[in-house]
mmCIF file of C-alpha atoms and ligand atoms in Angstrom:
data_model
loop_
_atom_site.group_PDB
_atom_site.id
_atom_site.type_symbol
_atom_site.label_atom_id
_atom_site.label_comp_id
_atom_site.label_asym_id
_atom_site.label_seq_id
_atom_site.Cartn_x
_atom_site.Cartn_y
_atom_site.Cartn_z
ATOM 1 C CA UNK R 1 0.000 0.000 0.000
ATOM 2 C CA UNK R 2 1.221 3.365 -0.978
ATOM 3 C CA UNK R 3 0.741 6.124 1.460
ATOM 4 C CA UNK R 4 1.616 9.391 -0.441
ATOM 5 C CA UNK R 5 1.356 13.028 0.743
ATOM 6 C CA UNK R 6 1.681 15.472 -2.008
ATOM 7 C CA UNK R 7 -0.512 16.175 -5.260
ATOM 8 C CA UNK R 8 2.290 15.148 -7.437
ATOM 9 C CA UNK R 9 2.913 11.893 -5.779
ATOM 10 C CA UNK R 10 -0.464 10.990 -6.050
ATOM 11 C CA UNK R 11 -0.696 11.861 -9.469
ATOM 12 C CA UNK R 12 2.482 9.770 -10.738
ATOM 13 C CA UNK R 13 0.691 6.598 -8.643
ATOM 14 C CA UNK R 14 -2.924 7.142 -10.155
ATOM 15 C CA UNK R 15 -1.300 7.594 -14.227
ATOM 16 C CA UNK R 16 -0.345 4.104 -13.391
ATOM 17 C CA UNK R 17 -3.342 2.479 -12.266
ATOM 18 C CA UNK R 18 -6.691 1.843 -14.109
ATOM 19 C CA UNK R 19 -10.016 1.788 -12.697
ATOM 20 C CA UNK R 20 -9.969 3.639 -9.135
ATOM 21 C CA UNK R 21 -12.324 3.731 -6.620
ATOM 22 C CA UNK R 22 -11.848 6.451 -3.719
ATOM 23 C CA UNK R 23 -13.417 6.362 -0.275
ATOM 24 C CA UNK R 24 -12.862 9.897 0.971
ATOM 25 C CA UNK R 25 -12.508 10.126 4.441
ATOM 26 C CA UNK R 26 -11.212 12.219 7.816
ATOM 27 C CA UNK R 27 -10.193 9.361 9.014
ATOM 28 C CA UNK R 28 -10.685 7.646 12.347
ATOM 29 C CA UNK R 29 -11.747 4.747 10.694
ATOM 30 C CA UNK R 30 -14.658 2.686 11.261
ATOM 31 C CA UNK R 31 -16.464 -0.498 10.450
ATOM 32 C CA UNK R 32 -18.171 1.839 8.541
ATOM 33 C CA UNK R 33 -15.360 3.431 6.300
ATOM 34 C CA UNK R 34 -14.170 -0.297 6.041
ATOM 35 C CA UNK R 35 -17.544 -0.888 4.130
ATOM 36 C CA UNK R 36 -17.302 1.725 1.852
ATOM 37 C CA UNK R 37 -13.621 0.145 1.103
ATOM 38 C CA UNK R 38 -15.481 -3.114 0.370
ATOM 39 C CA UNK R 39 -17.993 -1.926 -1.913
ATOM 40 C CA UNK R 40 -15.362 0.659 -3.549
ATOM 41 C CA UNK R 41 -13.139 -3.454 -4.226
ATOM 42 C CA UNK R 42 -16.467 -4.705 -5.801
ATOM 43 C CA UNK R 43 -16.693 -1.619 -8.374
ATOM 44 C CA UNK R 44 -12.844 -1.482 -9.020
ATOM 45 C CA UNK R 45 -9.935 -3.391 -9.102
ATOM 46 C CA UNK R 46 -7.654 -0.424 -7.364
ATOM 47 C CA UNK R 47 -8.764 0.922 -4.189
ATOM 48 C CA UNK R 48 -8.027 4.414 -3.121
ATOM 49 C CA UNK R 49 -8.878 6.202 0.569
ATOM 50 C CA UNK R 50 -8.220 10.153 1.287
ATOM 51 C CA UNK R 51 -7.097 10.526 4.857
ATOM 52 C CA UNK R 52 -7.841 13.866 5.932
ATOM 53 C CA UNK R 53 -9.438 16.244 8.241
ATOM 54 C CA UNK R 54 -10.844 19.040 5.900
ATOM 55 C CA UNK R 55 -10.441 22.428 8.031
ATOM 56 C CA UNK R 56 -12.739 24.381 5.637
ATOM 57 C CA UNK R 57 -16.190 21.954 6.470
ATOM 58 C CA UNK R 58 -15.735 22.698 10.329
ATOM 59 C CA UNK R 59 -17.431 26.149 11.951
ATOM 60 C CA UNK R 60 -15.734 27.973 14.030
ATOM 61 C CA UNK R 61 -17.361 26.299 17.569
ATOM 62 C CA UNK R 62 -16.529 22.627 16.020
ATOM 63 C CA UNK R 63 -14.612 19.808 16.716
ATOM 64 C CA UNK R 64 -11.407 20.345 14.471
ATOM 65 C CA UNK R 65 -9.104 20.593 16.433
ATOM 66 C CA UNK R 66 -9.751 17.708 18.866
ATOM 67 C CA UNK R 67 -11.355 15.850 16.168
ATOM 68 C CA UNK R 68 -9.719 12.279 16.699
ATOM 69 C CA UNK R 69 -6.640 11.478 14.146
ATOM 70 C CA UNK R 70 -5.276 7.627 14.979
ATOM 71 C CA UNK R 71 -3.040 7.741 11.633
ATOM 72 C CA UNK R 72 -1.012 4.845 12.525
ATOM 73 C CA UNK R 73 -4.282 2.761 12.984
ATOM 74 C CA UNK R 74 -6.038 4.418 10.091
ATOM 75 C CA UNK R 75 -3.466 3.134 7.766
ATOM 76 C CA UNK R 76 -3.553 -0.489 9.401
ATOM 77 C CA UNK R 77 -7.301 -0.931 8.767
ATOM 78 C CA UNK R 78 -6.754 0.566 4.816
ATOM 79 C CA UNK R 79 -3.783 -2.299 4.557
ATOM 80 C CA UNK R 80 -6.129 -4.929 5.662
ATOM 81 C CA UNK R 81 -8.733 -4.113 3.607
ATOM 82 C CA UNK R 82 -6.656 -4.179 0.453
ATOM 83 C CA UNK R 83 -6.397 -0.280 -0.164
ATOM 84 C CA UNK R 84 -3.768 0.429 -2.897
ATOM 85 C CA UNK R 85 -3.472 3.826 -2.094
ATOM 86 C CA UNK R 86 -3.973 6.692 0.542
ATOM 87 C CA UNK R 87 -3.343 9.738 0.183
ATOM 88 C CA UNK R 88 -2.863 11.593 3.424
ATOM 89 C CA UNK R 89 -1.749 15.133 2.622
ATOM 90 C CA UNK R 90 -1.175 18.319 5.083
ATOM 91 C CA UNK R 91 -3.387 20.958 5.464
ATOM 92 C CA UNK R 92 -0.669 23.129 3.857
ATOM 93 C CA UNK R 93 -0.713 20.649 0.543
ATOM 94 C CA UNK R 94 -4.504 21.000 0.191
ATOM 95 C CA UNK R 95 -4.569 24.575 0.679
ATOM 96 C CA UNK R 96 -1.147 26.115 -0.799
ATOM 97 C CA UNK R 97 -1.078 30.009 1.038
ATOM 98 C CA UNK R 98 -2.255 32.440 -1.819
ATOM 99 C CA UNK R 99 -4.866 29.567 -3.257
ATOM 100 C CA UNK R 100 -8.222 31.777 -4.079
ATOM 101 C CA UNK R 101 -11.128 30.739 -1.860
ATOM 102 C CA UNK R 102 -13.171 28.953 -4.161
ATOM 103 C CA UNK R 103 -17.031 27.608 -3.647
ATOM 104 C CA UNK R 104 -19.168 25.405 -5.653
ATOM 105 C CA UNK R 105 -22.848 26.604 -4.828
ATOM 106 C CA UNK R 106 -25.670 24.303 -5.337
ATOM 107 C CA UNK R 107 -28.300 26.463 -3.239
ATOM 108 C CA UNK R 108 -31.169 24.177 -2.975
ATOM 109 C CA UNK R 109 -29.579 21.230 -1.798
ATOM 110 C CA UNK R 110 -26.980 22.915 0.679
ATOM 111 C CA UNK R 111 -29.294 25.236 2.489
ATOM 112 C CA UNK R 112 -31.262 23.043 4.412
ATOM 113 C CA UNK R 113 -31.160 20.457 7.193
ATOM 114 C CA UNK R 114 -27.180 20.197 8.041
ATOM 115 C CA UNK R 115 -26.297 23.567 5.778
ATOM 116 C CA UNK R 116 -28.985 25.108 7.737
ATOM 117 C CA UNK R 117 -27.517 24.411 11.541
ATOM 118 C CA UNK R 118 -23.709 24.033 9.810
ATOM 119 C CA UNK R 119 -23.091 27.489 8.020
ATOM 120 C CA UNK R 120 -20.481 26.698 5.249
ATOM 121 C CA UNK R 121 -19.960 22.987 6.158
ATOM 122 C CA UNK R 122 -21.190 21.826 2.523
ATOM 123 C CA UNK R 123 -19.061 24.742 0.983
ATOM 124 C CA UNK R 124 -15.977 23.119 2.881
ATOM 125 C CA UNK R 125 -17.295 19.526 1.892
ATOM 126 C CA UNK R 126 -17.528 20.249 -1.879
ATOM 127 C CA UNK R 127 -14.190 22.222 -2.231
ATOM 128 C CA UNK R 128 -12.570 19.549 -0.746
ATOM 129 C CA UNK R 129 -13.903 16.289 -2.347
ATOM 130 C CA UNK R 130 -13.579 18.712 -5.518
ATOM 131 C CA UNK R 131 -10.298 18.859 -5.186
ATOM 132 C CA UNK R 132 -9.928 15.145 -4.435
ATOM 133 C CA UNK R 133 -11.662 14.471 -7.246
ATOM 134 C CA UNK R 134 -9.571 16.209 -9.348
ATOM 135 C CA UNK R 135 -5.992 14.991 -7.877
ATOM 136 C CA UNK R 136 -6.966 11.256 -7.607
ATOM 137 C CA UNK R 137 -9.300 11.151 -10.510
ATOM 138 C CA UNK R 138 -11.213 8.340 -9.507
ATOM 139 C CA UNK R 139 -13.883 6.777 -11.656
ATOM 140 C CA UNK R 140 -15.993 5.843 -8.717
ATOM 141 C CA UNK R 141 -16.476 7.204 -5.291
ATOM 142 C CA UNK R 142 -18.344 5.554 -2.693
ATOM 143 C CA UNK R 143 -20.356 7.908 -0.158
ATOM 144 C CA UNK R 144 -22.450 6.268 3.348
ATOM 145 C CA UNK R 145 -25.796 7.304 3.348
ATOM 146 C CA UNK R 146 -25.415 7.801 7.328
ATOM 147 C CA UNK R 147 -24.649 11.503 5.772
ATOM 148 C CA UNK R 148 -27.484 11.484 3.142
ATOM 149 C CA UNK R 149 -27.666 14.848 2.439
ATOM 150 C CA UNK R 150 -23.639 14.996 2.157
ATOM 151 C CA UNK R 151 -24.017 12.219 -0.537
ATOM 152 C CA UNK R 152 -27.042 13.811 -2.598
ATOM 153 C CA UNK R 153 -24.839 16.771 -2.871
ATOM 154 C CA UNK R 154 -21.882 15.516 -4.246
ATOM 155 C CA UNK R 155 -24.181 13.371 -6.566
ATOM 156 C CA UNK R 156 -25.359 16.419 -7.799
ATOM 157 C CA UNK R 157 -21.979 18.259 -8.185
ATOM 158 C CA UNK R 158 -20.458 15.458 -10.525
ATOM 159 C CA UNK R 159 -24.250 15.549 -12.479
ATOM 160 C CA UNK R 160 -23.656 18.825 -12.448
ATOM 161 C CA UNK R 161 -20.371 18.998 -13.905
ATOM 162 C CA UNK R 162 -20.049 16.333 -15.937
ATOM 163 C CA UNK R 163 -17.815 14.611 -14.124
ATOM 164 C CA UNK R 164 -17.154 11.114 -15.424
ATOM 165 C CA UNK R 165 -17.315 9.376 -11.621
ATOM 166 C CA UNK R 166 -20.099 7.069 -10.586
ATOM 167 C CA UNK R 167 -20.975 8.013 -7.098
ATOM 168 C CA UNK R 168 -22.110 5.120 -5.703
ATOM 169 C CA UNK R 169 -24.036 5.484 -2.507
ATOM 170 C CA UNK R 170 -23.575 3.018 0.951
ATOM 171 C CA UNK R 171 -25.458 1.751 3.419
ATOM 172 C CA UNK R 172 -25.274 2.388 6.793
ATOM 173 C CA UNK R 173 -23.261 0.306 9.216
ATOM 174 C CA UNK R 174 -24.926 0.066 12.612
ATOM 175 C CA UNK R 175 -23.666 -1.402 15.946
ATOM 176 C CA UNK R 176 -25.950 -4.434 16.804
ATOM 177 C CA UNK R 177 -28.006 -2.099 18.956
ATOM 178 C CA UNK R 178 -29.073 0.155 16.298
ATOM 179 C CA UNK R 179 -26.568 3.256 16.546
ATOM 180 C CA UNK R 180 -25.202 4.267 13.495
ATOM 181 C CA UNK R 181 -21.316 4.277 13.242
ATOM 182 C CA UNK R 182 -19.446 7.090 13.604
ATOM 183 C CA UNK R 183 -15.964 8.839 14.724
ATOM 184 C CA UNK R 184 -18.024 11.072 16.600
ATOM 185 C CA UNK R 185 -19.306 8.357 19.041
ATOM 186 C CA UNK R 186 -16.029 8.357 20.451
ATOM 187 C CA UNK R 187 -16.706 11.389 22.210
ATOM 188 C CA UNK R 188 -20.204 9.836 23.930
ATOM 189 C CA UNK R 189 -19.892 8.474 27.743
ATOM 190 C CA UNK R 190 -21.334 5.029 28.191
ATOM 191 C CA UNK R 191 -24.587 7.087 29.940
ATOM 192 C CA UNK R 192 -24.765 9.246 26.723
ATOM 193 C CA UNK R 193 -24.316 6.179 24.586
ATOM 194 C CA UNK R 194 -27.114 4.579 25.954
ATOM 195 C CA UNK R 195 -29.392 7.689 25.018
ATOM 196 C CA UNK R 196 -27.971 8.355 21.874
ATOM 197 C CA UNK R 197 -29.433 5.005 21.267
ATOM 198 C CA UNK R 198 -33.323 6.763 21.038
ATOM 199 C CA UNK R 199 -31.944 7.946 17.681
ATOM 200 C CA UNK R 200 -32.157 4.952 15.641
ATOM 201 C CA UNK R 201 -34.875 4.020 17.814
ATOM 202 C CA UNK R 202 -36.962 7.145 16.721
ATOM 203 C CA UNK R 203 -36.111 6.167 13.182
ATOM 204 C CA UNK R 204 -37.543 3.129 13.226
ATOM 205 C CA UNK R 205 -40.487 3.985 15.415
ATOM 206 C CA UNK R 206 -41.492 6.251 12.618
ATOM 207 C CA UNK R 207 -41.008 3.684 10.099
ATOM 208 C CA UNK R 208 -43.235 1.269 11.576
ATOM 209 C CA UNK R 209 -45.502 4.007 11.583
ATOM 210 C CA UNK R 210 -45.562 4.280 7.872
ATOM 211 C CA UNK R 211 -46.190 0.224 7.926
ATOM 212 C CA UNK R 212 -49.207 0.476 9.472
ATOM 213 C CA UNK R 213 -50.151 2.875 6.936
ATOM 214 C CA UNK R 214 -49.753 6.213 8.452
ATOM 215 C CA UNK R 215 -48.734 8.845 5.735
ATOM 216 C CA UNK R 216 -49.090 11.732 7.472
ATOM 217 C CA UNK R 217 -45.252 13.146 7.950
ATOM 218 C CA UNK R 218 -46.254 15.227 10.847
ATOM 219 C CA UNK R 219 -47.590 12.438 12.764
ATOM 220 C CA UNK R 220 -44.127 10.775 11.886
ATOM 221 C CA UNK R 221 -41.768 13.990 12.774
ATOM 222 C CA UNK R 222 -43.578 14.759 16.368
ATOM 223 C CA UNK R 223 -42.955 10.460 16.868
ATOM 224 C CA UNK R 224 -38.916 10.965 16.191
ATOM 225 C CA UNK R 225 -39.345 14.576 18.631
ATOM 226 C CA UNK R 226 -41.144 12.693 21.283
ATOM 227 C CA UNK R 227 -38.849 9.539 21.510
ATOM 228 C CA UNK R 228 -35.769 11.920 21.228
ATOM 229 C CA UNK R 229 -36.756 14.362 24.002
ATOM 230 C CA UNK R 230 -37.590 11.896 26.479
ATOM 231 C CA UNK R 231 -33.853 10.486 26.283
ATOM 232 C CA UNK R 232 -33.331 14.395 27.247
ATOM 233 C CA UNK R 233 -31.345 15.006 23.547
ATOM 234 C CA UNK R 234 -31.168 19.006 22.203
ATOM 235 C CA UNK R 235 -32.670 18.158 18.505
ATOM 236 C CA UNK R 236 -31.109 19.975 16.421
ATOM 237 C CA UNK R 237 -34.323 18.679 13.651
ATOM 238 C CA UNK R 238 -36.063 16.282 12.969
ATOM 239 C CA UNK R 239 -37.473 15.941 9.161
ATOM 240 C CA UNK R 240 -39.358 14.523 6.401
ATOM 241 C CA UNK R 241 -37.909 15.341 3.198
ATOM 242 C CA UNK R 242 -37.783 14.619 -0.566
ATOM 243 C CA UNK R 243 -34.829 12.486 -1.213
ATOM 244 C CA UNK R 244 -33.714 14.095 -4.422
ATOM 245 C CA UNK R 245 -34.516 17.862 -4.268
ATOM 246 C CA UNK R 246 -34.447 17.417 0.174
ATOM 247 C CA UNK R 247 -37.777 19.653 0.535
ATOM 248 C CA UNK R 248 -40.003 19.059 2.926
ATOM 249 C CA UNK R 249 -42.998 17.026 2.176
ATOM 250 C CA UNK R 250 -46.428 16.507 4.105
ATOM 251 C CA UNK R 251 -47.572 13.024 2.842
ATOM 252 C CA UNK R 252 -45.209 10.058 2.373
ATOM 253 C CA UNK R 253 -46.482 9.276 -1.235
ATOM 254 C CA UNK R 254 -42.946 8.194 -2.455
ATOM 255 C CA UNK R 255 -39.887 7.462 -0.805
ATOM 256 C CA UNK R 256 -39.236 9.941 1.866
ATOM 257 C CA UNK R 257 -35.944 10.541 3.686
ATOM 258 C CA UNK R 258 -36.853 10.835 7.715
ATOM 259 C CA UNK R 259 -33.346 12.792 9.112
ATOM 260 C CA UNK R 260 -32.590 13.547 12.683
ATOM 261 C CA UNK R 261 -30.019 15.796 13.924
ATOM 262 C CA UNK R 262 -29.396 15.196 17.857
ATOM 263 C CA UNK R 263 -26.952 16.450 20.480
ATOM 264 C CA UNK R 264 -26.242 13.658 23.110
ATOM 265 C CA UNK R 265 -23.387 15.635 25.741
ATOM 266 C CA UNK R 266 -20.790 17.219 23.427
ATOM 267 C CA UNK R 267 -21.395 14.808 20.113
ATOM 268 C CA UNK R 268 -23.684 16.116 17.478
ATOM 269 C CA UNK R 269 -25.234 12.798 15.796
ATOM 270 C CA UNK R 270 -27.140 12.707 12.595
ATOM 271 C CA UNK R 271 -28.869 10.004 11.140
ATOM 272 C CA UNK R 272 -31.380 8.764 8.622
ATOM 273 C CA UNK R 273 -33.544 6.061 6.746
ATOM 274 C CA UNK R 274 -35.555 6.448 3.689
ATOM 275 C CA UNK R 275 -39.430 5.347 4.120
ATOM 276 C CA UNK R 276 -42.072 4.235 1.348
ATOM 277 C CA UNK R 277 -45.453 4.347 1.548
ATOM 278 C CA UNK R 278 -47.152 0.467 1.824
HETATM 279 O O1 LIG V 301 -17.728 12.373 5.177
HETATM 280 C C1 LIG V 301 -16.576 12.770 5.415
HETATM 281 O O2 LIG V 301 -15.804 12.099 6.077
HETATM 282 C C2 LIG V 301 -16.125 14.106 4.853
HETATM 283 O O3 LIG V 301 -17.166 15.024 4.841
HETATM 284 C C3 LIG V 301 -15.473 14.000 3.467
HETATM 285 C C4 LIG V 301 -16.451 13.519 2.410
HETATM 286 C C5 LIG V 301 -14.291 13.053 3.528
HETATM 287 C C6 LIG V 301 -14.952 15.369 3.027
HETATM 288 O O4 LIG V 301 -13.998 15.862 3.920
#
């Protein structure tokens, strides 16, 4: 495995490969990123993972700083899941002093539900995997749908640009008791772990909701509020939103994405699961 830190090592490596498939990630690797590495092997024969935590997607109250970075066991779970090549560059590498600021906008999608609470986060989120994009030139990148709204963005970018990558979109790996994985959980007591758990619960609550024929998304939203607040979380929202344009909607008539956005102590969790009517 190759572990390379500047643009022009990366691109001498990736001239010599064929068909690459990049996971992009901040690291603090997961069972979760591991999955994305296994789907990324069953679309390519060259796997490729971006190590790196993007300064420009955090606000200024965030987690940057202290957000974890295990590199030496990053780069052991990438080895054993057959990664070719990670890139791992400095923040100086990705963004050179006297580099213009540069944003791609996609309005509609970016200024709700997470762009709405996280002020520039999907600006910093599509410079950089922009920018990854064009240094590892990948011609598929797997996304988790754990950050839906993350994923229908950059699906719309390469649409949008004509970019010849196939974003291809994963599910989401949960702990057997429902919680969906993340690097945040790290940062959740065993107390706050066991809350965080009403979550996933509230997800699914909802969902059997919509099995027993309920269409009605507010009946669904104050369902996720209720089982959230009495685990005593700050939602941040709760919501009930096209999957494609991510407006809300008022009947489930199609599939609908259900999102929560929770704060359990000092970890922000999001998750989601995408409903149909029966
Ligand atoms: O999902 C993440 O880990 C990050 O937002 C990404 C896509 C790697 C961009 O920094």
């Amino acid at each position: 495995m190759k572990v390379l830190r500047t643009i022009a090592e990366v691109r001498f490596a990736r001239a010599k490969l064929g068909k690459v498939a990049l996971v992009a990630t901040m690291g603090a690797l997961h069972a979760g990123h591991v999955s994305l590495m296994q789907v990324a092997k069953k679309h390519a024969p060259h796997v490729a993972v971006s190590l790196f935590v993007n300064p420009t997607q955090f606000g200024p109250r965030e987690d940057y700083s202290k957000y974890p970075r295990p590199i030496e066991e990053d780069l052991r779970k990438c080895e054993e899941a057959g990664v070719e090549l990670v890139y791992n560059p400095s923040v100086e590498e990705m963004y050179r002093p006297g580099l213009a600021d540069i944003a791609i906008d996609l309005p509609t999608l970016t200024g709700v539900l997470e762009g709405a609470k996280r002020p520039g986060h999907f600006k910093g989120v599509c410079q950089v995997v922009a920018k990854l994009f064009n240094i590892l030139t990948p011609d598929v990148a797997c996304f988790g749908q754990k950050d839906y709204q993350q994923l229908r963005i950059i699906a719309a970018m390469v649409e949008a640009l004509d970019w010849p990558i196939q974003v291809v979109p994963c599910p989401t790996v949960r702990e057997p008791d429902g919680l969906a994985m993340s690097s945040r959980n790290m940062y959740l007591s065993a107390e706050e772990r066991g809350r965080a758990l009403a979550i996933s619960r509230a997800l699914r609550l909802a969902k059997e909701q919509v099995k027993a024929g309920f269409r009605q998304t507010n009946r669904l939203l104050t369902t996720m509020q209720k089982t959230l607040l009495e685990q005593r979380l700050l939602v941040d929202y709760v919501a009930a939103v096209d999957p494609l344009t991510l407006k809300n909607i008022a009947e489930v008539s199609g599939p609908t994405l259900l999102a929560i956005a929770a704060r359990v102590g000092s970890a922000r969790l999001i998750d989601n699961t995408i409903v149909r009517p029966v």
